[in-house]
PDB file of C-alpha atoms in Angstrom:
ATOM      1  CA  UNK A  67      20.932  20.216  -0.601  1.00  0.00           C
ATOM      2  CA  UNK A  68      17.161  21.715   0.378  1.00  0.00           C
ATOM      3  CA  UNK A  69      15.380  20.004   2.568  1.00  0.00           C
ATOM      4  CA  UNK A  70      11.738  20.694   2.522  1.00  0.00           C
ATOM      5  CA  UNK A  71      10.756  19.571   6.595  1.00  0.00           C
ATOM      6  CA  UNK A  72       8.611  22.195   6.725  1.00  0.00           C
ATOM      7  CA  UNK A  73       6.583  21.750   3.986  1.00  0.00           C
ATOM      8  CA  UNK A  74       2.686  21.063   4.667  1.00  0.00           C
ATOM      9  CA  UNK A  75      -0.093  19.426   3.400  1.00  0.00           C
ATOM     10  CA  UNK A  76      -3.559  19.186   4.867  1.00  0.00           C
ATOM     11  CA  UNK A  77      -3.536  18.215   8.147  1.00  0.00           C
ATOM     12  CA  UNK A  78      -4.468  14.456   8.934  1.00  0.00           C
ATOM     13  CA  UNK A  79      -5.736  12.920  12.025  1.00  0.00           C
ATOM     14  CA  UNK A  80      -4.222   9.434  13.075  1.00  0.00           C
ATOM     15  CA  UNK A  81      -5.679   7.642  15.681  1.00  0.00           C
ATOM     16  CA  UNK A  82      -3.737   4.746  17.002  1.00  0.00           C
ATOM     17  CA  UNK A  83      -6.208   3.116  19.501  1.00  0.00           C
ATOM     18  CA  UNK A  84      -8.923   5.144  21.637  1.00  0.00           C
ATOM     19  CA  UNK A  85      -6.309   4.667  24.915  1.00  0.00           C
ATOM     20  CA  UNK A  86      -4.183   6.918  23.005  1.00  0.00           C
ATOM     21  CA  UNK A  87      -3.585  10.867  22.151  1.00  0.00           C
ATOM     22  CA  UNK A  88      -4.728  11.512  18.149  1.00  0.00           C
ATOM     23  CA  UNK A  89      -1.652  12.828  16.123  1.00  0.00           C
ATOM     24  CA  UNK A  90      -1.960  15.896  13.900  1.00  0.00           C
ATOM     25  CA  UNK A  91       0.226  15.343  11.113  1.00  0.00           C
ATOM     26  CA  UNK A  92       0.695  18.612   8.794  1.00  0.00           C
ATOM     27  CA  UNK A  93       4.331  18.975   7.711  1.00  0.00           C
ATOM     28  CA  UNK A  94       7.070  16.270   6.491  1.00  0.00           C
ATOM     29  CA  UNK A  95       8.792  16.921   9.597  1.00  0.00           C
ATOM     30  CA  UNK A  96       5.712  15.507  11.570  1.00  0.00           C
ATOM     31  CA  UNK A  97       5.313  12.786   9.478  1.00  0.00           C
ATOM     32  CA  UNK A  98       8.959  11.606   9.224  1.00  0.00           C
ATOM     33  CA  UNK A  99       8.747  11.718  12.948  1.00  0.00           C
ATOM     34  CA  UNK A 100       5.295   9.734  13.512  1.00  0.00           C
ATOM     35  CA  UNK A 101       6.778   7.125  10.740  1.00  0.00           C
ATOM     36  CA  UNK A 102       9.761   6.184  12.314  1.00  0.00           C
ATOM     37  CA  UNK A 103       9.041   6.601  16.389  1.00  0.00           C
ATOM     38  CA  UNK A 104       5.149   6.111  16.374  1.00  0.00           C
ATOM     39  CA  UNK A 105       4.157   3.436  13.712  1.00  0.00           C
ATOM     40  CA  UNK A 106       3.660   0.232  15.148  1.00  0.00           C
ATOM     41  CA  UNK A 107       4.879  -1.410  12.265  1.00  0.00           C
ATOM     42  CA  UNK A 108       7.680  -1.194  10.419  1.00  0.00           C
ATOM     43  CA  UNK A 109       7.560  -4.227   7.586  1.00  0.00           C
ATOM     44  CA  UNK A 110       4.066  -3.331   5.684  1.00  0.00           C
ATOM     45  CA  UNK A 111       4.548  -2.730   2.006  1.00  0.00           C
ATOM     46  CA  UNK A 112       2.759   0.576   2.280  1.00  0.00           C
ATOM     47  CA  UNK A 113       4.698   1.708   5.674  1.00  0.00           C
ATOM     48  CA  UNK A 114       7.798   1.253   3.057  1.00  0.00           C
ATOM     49  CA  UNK A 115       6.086   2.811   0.460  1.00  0.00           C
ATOM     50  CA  UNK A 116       5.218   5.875   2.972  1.00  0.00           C
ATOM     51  CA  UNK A 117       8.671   6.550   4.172  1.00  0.00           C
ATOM     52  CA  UNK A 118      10.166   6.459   0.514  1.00  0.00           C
ATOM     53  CA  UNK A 119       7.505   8.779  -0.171  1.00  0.00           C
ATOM     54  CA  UNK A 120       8.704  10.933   2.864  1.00  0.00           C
ATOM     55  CA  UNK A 121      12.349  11.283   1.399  1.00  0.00           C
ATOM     56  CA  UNK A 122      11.118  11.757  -2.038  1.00  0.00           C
ATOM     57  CA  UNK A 123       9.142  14.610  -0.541  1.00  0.00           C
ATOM     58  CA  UNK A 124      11.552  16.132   1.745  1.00  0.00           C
ATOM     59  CA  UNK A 125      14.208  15.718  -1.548  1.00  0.00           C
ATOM     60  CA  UNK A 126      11.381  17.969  -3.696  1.00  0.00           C
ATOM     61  CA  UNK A 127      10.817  15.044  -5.782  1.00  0.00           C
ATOM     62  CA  UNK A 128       7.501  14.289  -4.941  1.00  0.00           C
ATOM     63  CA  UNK A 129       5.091  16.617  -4.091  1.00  0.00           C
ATOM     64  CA  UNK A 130       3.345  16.820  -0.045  1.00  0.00           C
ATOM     65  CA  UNK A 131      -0.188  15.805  -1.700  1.00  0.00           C
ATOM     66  CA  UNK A 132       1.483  12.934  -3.014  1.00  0.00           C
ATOM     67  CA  UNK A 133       3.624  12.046   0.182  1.00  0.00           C
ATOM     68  CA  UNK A 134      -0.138  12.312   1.903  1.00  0.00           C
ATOM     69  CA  UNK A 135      -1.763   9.716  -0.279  1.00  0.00           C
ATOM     70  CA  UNK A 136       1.114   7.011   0.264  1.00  0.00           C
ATOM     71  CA  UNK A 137       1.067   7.884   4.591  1.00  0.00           C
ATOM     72  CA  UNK A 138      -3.202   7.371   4.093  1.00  0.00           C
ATOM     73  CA  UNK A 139      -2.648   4.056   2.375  1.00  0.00           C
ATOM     74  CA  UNK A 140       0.206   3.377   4.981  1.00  0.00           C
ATOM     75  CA  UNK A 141      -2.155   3.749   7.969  1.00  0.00           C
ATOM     76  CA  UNK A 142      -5.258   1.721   6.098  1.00  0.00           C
ATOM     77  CA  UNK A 143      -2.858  -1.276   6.081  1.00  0.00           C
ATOM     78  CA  UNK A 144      -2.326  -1.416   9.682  1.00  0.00           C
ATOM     79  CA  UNK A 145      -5.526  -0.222  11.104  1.00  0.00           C
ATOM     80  CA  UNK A 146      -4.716   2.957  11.719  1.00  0.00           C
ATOM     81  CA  UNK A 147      -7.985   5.504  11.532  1.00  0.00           C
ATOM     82  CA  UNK A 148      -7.006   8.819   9.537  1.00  0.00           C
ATOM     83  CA  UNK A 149      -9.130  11.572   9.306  1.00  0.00           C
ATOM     84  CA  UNK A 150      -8.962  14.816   8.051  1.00  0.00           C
ATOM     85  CA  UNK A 151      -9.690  17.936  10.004  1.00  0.00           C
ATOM     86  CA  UNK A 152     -13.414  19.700  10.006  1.00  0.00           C
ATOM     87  CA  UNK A 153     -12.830  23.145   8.160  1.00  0.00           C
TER      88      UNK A 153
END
């Protein structure tokens, strides 16, 4: 089966607290990784939502774009500020 890890969409900025580093999240690797060892919740509807998404995305069902919408509506339901990056 293909994986698609590697595939990118445009970058987003989380930002857990201001005592904390930002994460750059750009590729479904990155954001598989922030979802299941950086989230600080793992119950929300939308964090669900997000890491179907993820699979979906990394199975080619689902394009990135739409993997990105479901991890920004994710990190709106708990707190987390997401950004995208200046051009």
């Amino acid at each position: 089966m293909n994986r698609n890890l590697d595939s990118a969409f445009e970058p987003i900025v989380l930002s857990m607290n201001r005592d904390a580093t930002d994460a750059i999240v750009c590729t479904l690797r990155e954001a598989a990784h922030f979802l299941i060892r950086e989230w600080p919740s793992g119950d929300g509807e939308e964090y669900v939502t997000a890491v179907k998404a993820c699979v979906d995305a990394v199975n080619g069902d689902i394009g990135p774009d739409q993997f990105r919408a479901a991890l920004l509506r994710a990190a709106g339901e708990v707190g987390i500020a997401a950004s995208s990056l200046p051009h």
